[in-house]
GROMACS .gro file of C-alpha atoms in nm:
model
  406
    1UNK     CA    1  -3.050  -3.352   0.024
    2UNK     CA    2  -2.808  -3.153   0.228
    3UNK     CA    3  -3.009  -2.835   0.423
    4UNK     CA    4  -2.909  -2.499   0.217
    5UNK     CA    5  -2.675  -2.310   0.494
    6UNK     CA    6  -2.802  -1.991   0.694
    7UNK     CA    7  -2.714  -1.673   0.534
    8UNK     CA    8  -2.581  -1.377   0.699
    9UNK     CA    9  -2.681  -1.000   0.624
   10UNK     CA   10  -2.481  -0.731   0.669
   11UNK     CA   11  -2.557  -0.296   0.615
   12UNK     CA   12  -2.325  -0.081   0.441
   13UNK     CA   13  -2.060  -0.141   0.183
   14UNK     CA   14  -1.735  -0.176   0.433
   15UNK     CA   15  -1.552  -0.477   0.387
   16UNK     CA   16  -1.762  -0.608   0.039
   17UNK     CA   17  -1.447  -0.795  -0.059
   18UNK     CA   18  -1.409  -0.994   0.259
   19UNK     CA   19  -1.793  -1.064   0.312
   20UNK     CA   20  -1.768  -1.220  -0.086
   21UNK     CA   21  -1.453  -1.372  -0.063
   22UNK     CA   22  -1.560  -1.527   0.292
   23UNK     CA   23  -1.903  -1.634   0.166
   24UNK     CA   24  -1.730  -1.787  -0.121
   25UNK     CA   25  -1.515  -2.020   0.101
   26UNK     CA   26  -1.713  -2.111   0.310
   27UNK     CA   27  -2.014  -2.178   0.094
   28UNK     CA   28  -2.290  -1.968   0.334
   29UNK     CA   29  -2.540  -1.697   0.108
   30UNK     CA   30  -2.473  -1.332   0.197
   31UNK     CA   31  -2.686  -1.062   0.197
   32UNK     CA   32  -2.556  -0.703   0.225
   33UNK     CA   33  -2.818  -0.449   0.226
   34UNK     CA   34  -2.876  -0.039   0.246
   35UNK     CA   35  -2.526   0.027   0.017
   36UNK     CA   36  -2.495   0.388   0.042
   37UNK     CA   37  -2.845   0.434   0.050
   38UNK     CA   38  -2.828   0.788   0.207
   39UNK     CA   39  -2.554   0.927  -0.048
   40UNK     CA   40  -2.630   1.117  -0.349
   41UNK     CA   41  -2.491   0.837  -0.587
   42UNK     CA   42  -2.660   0.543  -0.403
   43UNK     CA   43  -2.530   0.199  -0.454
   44UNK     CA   44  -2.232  -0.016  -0.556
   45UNK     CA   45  -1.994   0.170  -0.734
   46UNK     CA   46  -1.758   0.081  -1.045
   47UNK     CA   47  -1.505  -0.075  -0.861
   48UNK     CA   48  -1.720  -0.261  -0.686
   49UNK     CA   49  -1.945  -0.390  -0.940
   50UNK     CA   50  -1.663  -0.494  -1.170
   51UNK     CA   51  -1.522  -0.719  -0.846
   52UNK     CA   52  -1.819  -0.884  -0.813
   53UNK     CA   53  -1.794  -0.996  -1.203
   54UNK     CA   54  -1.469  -1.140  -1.119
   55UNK     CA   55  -1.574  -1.344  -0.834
   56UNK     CA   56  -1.873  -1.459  -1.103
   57UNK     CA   57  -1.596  -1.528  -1.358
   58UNK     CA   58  -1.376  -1.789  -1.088
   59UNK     CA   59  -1.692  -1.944  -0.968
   60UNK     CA   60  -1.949  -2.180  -1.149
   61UNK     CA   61  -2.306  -2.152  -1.045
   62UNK     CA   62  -2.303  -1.873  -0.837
   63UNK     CA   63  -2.627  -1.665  -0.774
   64UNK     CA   64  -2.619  -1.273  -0.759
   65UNK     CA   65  -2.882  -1.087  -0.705
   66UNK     CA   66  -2.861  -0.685  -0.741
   67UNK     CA   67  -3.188  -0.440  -0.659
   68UNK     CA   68  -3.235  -0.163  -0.948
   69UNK     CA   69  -3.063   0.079  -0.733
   70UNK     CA   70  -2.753  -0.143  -0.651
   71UNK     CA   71  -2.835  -0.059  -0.270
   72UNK     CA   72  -2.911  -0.459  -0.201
   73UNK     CA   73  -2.695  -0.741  -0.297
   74UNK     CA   74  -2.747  -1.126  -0.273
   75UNK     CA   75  -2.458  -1.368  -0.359
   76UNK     CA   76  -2.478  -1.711  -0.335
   77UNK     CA   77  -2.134  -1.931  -0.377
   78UNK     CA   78  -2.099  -2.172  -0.631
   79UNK     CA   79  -1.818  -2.345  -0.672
   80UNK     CA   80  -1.434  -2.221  -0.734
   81UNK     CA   81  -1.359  -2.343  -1.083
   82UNK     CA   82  -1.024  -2.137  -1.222
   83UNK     CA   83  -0.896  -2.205  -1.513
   84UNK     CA   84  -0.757  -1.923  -1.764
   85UNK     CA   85  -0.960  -1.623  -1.723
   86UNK     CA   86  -0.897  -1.246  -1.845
   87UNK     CA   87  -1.034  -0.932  -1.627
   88UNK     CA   88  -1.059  -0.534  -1.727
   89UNK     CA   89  -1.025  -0.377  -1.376
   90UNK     CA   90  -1.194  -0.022  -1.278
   91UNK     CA   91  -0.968   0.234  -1.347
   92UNK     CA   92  -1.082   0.359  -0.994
   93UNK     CA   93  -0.904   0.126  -0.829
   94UNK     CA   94  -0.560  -0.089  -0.874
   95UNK     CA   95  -0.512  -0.465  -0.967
   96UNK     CA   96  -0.392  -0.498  -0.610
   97UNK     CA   97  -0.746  -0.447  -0.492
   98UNK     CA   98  -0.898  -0.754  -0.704
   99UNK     CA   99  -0.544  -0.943  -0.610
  100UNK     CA  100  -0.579  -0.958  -0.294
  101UNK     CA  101  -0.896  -1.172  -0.301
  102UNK     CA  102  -0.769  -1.403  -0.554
  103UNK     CA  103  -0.488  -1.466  -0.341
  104UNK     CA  104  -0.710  -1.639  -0.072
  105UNK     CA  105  -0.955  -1.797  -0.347
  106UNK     CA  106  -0.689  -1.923  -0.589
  107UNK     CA  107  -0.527  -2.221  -0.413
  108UNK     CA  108  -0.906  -2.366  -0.377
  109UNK     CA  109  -0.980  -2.364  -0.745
  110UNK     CA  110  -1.092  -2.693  -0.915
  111UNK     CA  111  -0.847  -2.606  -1.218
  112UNK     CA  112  -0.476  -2.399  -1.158
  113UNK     CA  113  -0.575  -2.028  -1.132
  114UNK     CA  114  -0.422  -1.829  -1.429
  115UNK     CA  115  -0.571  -1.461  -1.550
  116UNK     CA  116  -0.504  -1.210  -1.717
  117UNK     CA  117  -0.591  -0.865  -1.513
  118UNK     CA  118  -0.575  -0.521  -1.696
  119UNK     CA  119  -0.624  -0.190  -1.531
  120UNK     CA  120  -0.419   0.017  -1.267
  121UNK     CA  121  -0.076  -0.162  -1.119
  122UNK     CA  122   0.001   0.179  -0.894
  123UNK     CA  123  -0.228   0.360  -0.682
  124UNK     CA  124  -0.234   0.567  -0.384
  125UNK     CA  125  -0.441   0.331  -0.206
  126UNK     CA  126  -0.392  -0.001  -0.253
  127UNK     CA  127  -0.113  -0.260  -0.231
  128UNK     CA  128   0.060  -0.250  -0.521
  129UNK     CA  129   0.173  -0.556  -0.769
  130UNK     CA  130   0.501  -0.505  -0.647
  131UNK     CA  131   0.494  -0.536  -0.281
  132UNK     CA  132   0.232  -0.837  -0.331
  133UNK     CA  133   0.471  -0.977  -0.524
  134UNK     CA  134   0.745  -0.921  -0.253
  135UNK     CA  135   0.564  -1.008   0.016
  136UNK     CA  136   0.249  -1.210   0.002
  137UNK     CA  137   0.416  -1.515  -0.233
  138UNK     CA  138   0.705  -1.585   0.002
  139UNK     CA  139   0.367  -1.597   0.297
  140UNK     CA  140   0.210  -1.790   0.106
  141UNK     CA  141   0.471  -2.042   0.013
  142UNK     CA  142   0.499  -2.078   0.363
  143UNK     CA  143   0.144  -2.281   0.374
  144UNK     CA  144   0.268  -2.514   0.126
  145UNK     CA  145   0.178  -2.325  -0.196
  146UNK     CA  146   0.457  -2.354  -0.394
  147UNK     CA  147   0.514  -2.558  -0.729
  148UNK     CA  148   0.783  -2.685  -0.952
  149UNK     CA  149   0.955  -2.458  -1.203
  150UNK     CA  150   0.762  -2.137  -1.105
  151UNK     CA  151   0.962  -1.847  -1.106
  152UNK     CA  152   0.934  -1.461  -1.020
  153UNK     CA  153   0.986  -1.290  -1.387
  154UNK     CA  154   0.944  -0.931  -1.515
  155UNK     CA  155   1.056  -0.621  -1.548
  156UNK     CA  156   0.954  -0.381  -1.308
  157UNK     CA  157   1.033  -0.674  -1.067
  158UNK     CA  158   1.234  -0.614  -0.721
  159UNK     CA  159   1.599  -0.783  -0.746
  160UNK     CA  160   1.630  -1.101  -0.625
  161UNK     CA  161   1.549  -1.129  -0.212
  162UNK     CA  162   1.766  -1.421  -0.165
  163UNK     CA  163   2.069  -1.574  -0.367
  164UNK     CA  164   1.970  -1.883  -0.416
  165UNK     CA  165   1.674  -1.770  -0.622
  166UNK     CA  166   1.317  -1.832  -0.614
  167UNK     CA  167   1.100  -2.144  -0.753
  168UNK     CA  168   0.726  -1.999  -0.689
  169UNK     CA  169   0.411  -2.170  -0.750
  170UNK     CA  170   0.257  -1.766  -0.790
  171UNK     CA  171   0.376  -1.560  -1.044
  172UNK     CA  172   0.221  -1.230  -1.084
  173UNK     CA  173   0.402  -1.067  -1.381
  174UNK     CA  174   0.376  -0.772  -1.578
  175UNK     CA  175   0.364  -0.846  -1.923
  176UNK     CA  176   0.233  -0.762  -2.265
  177UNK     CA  177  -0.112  -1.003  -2.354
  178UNK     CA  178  -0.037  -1.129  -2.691
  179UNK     CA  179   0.254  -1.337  -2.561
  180UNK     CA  180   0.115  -1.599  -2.285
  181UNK     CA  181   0.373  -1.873  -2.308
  182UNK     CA  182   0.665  -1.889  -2.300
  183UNK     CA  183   0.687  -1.631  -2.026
  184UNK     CA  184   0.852  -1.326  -2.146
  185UNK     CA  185   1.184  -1.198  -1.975
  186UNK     CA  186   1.057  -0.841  -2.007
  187UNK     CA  187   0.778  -0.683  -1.851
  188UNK     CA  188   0.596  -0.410  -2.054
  189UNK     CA  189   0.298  -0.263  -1.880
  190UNK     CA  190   0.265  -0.039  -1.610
  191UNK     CA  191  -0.069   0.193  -1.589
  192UNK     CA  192  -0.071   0.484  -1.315
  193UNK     CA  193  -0.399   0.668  -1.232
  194UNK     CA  194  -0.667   0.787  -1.380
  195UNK     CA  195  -0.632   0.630  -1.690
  196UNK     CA  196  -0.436   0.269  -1.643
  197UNK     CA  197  -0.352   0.065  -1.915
  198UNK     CA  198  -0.127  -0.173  -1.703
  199UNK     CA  199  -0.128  -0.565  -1.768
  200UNK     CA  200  -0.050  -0.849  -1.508
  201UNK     CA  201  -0.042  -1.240  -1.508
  202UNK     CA  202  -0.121  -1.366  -1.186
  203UNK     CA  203  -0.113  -1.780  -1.193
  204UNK     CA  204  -0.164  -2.012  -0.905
  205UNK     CA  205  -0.180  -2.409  -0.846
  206UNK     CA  206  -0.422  -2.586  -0.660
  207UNK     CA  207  -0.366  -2.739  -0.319
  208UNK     CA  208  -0.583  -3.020  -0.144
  209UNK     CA  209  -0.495  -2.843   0.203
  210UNK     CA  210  -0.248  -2.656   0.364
  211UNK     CA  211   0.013  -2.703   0.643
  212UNK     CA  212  -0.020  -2.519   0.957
  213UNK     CA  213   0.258  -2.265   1.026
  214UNK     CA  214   0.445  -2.163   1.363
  215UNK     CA  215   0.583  -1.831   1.275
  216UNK     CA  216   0.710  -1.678   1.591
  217UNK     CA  217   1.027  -1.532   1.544
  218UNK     CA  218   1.049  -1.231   1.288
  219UNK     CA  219   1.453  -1.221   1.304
  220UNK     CA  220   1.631  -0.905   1.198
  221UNK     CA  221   1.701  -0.690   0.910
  222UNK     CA  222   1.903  -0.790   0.713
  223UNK     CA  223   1.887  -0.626   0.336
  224UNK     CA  224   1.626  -0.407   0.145
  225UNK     CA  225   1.502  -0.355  -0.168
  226UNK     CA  226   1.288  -0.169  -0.386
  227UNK     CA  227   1.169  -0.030  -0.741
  228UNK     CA  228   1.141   0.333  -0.782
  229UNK     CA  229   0.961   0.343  -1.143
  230UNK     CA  230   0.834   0.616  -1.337
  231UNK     CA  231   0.629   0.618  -1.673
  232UNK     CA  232   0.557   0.886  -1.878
  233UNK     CA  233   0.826   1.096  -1.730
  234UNK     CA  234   1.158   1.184  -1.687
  235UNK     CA  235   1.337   0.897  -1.639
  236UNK     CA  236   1.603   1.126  -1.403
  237UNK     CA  237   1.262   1.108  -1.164
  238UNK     CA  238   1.341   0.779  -1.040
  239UNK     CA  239   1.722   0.852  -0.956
  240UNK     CA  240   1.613   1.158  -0.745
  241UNK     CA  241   1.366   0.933  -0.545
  242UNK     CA  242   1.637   0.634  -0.523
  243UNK     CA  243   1.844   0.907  -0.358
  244UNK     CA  244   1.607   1.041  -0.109
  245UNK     CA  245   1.542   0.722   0.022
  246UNK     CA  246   1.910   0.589   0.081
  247UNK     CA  247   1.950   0.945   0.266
  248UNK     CA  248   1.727   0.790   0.516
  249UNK     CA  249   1.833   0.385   0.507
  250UNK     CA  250   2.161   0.406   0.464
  251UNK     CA  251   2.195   0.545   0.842
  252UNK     CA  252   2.046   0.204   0.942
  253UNK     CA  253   2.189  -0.078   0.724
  254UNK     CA  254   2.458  -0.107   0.440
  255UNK     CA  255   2.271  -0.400   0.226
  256UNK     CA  256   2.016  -0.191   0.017
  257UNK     CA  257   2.002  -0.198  -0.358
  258UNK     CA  258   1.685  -0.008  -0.503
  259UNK     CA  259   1.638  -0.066  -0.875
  260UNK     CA  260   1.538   0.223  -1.141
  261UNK     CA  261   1.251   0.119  -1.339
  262UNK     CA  262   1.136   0.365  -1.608
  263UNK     CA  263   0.891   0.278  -1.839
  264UNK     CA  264   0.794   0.441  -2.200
  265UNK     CA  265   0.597   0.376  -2.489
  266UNK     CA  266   0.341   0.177  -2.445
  267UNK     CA  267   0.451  -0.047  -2.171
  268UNK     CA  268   0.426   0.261  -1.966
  269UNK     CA  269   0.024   0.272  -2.005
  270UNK     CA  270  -0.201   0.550  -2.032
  271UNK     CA  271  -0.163   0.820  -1.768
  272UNK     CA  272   0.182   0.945  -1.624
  273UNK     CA  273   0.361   0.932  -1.251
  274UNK     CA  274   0.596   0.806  -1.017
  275UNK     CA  275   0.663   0.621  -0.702
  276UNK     CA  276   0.857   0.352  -0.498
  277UNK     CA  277   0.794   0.027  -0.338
  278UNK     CA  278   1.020  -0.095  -0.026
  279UNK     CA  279   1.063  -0.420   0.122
  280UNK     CA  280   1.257  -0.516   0.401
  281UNK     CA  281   1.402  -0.903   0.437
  282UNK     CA  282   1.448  -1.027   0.792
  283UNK     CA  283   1.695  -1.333   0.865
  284UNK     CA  284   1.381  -1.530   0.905
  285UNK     CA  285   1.238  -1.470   0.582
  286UNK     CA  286   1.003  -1.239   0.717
  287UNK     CA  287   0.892  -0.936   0.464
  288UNK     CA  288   0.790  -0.616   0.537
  289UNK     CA  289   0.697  -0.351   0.274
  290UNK     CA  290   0.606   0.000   0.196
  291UNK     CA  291   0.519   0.193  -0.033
  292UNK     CA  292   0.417   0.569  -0.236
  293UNK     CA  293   0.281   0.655  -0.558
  294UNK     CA  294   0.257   1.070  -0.700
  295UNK     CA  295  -0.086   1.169  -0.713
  296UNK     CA  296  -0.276   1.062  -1.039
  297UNK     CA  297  -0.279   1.332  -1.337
  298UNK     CA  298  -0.488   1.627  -1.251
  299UNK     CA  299  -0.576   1.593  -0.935
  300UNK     CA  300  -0.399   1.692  -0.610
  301UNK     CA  301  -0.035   1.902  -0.553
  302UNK     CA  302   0.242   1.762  -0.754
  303UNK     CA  303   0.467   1.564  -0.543
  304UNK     CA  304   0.848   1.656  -0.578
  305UNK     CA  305   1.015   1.271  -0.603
  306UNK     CA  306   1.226   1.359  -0.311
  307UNK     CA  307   0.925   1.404  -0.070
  308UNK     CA  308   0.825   1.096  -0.157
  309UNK     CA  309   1.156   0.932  -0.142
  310UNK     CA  310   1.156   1.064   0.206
  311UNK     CA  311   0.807   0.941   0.348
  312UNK     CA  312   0.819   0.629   0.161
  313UNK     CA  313   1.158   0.525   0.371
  314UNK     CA  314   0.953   0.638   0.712
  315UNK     CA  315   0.657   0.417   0.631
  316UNK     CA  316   0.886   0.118   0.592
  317UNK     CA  317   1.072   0.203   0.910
  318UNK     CA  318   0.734   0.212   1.064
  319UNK     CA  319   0.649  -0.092   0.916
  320UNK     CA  320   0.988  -0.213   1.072
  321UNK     CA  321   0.893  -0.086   1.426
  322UNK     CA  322   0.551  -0.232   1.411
  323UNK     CA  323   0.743  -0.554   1.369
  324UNK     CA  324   0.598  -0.889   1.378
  325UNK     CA  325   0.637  -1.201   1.109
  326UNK     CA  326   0.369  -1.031   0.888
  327UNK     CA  327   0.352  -0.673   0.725
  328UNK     CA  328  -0.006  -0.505   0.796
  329UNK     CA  329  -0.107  -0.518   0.469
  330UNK     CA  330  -0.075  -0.903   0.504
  331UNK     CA  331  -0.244  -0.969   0.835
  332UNK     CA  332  -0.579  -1.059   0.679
  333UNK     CA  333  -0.435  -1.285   0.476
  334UNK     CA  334  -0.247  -1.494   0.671
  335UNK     CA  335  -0.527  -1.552   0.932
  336UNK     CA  336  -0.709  -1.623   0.682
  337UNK     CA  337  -0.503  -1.920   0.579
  338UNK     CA  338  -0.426  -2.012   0.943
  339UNK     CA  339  -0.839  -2.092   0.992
  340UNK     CA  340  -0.837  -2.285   0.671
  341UNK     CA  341  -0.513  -2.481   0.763
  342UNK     CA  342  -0.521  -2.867   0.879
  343UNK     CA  343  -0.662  -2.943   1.223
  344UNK     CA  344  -0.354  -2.870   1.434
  345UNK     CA  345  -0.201  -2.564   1.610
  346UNK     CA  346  -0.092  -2.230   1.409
  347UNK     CA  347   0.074  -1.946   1.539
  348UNK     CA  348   0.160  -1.612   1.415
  349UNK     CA  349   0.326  -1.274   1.588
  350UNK     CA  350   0.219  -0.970   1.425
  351UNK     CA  351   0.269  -0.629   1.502
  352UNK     CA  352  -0.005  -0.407   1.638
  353UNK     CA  353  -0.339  -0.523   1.446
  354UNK     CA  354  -0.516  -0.315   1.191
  355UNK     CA  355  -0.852  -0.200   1.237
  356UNK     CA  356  -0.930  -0.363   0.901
  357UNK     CA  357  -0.785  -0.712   1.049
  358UNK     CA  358  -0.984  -0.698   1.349
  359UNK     CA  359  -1.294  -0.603   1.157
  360UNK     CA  360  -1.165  -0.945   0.967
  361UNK     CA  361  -1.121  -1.134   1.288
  362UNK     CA  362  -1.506  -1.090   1.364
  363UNK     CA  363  -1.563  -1.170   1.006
  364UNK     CA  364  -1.391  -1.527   1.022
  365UNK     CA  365  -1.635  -1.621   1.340
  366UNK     CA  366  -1.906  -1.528   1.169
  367UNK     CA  367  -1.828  -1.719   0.899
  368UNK     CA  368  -1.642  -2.027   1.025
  369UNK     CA  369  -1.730  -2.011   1.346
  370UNK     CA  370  -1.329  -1.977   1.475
  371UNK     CA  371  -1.168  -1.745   1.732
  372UNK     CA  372  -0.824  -1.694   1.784
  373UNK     CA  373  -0.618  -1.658   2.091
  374UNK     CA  374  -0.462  -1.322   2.144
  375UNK     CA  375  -0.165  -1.294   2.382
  376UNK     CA  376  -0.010  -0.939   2.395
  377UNK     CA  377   0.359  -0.925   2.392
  378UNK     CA  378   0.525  -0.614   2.485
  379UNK     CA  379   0.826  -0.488   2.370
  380UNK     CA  380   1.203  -0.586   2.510
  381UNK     CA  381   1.563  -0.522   2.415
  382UNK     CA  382   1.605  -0.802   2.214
  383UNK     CA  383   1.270  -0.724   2.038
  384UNK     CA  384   1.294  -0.326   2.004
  385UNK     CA  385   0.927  -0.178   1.860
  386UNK     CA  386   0.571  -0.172   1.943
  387UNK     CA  387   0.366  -0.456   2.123
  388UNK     CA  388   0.354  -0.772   1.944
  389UNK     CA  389   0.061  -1.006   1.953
  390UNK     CA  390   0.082  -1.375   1.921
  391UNK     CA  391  -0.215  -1.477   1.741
  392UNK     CA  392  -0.320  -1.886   1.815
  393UNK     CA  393  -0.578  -2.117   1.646
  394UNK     CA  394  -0.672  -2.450   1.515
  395UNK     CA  395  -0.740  -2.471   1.189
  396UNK     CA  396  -1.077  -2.607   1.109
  397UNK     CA  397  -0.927  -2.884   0.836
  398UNK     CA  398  -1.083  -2.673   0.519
  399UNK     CA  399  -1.027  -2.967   0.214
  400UNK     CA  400  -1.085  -2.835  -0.120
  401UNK     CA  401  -1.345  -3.082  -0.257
  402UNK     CA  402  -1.280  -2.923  -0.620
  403UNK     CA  403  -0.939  -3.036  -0.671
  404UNK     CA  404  -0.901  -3.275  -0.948
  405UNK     CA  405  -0.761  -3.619  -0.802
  406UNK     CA  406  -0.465  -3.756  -1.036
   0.00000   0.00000   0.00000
């Protein structure tokens, strides 16, 4: 019988969702200990708790193991099974939150990844469905996960990023529950904060492996596009923050077409609000995105939609000046797939790295026992923006053992 592998332990609740997601993949116990254990409220919260019942829900004979006080967790993998699954999110934080971890687990299923996911699409603080739609399915097609007669649908959706159209093997679509197949043309449900109420579909096939990548040369803007949606509101809202934005982009480049989406009813959930998502295409199919949501009901100063019409288009062109092949919200995920990719040479250029991704860097040795090569490369004419860094590795040849042969 096959020695159980060493587990690692880890203090404090930073980077839970990595640690899990990690653990999960690479099949090595975790134990994360002293979770807030000198706050007033001690222990995993909501959010938390309700993404560790999703990871329980994609896996099959997987071991958790929670103290009383929620200050010590255990989690053992078991295997990734997929299959059609439903999820109510914590209104406390978006479906971008529990998305971005089912990106990296879903092509490793044993069974096609579709679920259902209810809860918050918009937040102030995480990536919304939009811009992960945008910009993480091109990245990942890019790996080789893609499939035939997938397609991008939904309201809500950005306009089309390329003319020839897109055949995805993700869809993540916004769309009412009662109707699963066919696929609805129309999206109905959007929730804002505190409340929610917001629906998405996020499917995903199965791959044995995945390609390496060599993705070196981010190219140059081209077009952008965006959704400036608004539920529960005046629906004049979303032409005031289309405006303030083109103020700003249209002093850069003529190919921008940002598309009203207002919501009402009850595809436009439970609470009320406001924002935009950005994306910028490069020649090279590179993708960089931004975005800004009002603050939820109740809480905060109102936002006035031209504000955030205005900072939203300065986050993207600082997303544009940090440069590289991958947006920052997306660095994680892409070295992520890099380490898992065949045994052969990958390289990426990103802009300057997170804190998060380097705290994810030293999570991926830990766990896989990889380290990357990092080569700084400073700015020059042709390349105008901040230092770039080439990130090298070989993959380590990660097969997913679950996939069904046919």
């Amino acid at each position: 019988m096959a020695s159980q592998p060493h587990s690692l332990s880890y203090v404090g609740c930073n980077f839970l969702r990595p640690r899990l997601v990690l653990s999960t993949l690479s099949g090595r116990p975790v134990k994360i200990r002293k979770i807030r254990a000198k706050e007033e409220n001690p222990g995993l919260r909501d959010f938390e708790a309700s993404f560790i019942r999703l990871i329980d829900k994609v896996t099959n004979g997987s071991r958790i193991e929670i103290n009383q006080t929620g200050t010590t967790l255990y989690y053992q993998p078991g295997l990734l099974s997929g299959g059609v699954l439903e999820h109510d999110c914590s209104p406390h934080r978006s479906i971008g939150y529990y998305l971005e971890s089912l990106l990296c687990l879903a092509p490793f299923m044993k069974h096609p990844l579709r679920i259902v996911l209810r809860g918050v699409t918009n937040d102030q603080v995480d990536p919304s469905v939009d811009v992960l739609k945008a910009t993480a399915l091109p990245l990942l097609k890019k790996f080789g996960i893609d499939g035939e007669g997938f397609e991008l649908k939904g309201g809500g959706e950005m306009p089309r990023l390329s003319g020839r159209g897109w055949k995805m093997a993700i869809i993540v679509i916004l769309l009412p529950l009662q109707v699963l197949l066919p696929l609805p043309k129309k999206i109905t449900r959007r929730g804002m904060p505190p409340k929610g109420g917001g629906e998405v579909i996020f499917a995903c096939p199965v791959r044995k492996v995945l390609r390496p990548i060599q993705f070196t040369d981010p190219g140059k803007i081209k077009r952008i596009r965006g959704t400036a949606y608004s539920v529960r509101v005046s629906p004049q809202i979303a032409n005031r923050i289309v405006d303030s934005a083109r103020s700003i982009l249209n002093k850069f480049i003529p190919d921008i077409y940002i598309y009203t989406d207002h919501m009402k009813g009850t595809s436009s959930g439970k609470s009320p609000g406001f924002g935009l998502s950005l994306v910028a295409e490069t020649t090279n199919g590179t993708f960089l995105g931004a975005e800004l949501a009002s603050n939820p009901q109740g809480q905060g100063t109102a936002v006035l939609p031209e504000e955030l019409g205005l900072n939203c288009a300065k986050l993207l062109l600082e997303e544009i000046y940090r440069g590289g092949c991958v947006d920052s919200t997306n660095q994680s995920l892409v070295l992520l797939l890099m380490t898992l990719g065949q045994q052969d040479v990958s390289k990426v250029l990103l802009g300057p790295l997170s804190p998060y991704t380097i705290e994810f860097l030293r999570h991926l040795r830990s766990f896989f026992q990889i380290m990357f090569k990092i080569e700084t490369k400073p700015s020059h004419e042709e390349l105008q923006g901040g230092e770039k860094v080439l990130m090298t590795c070989v993959g380590i040849g990660f097969s997913n053992l679950s996939k069904i042969i046919k």
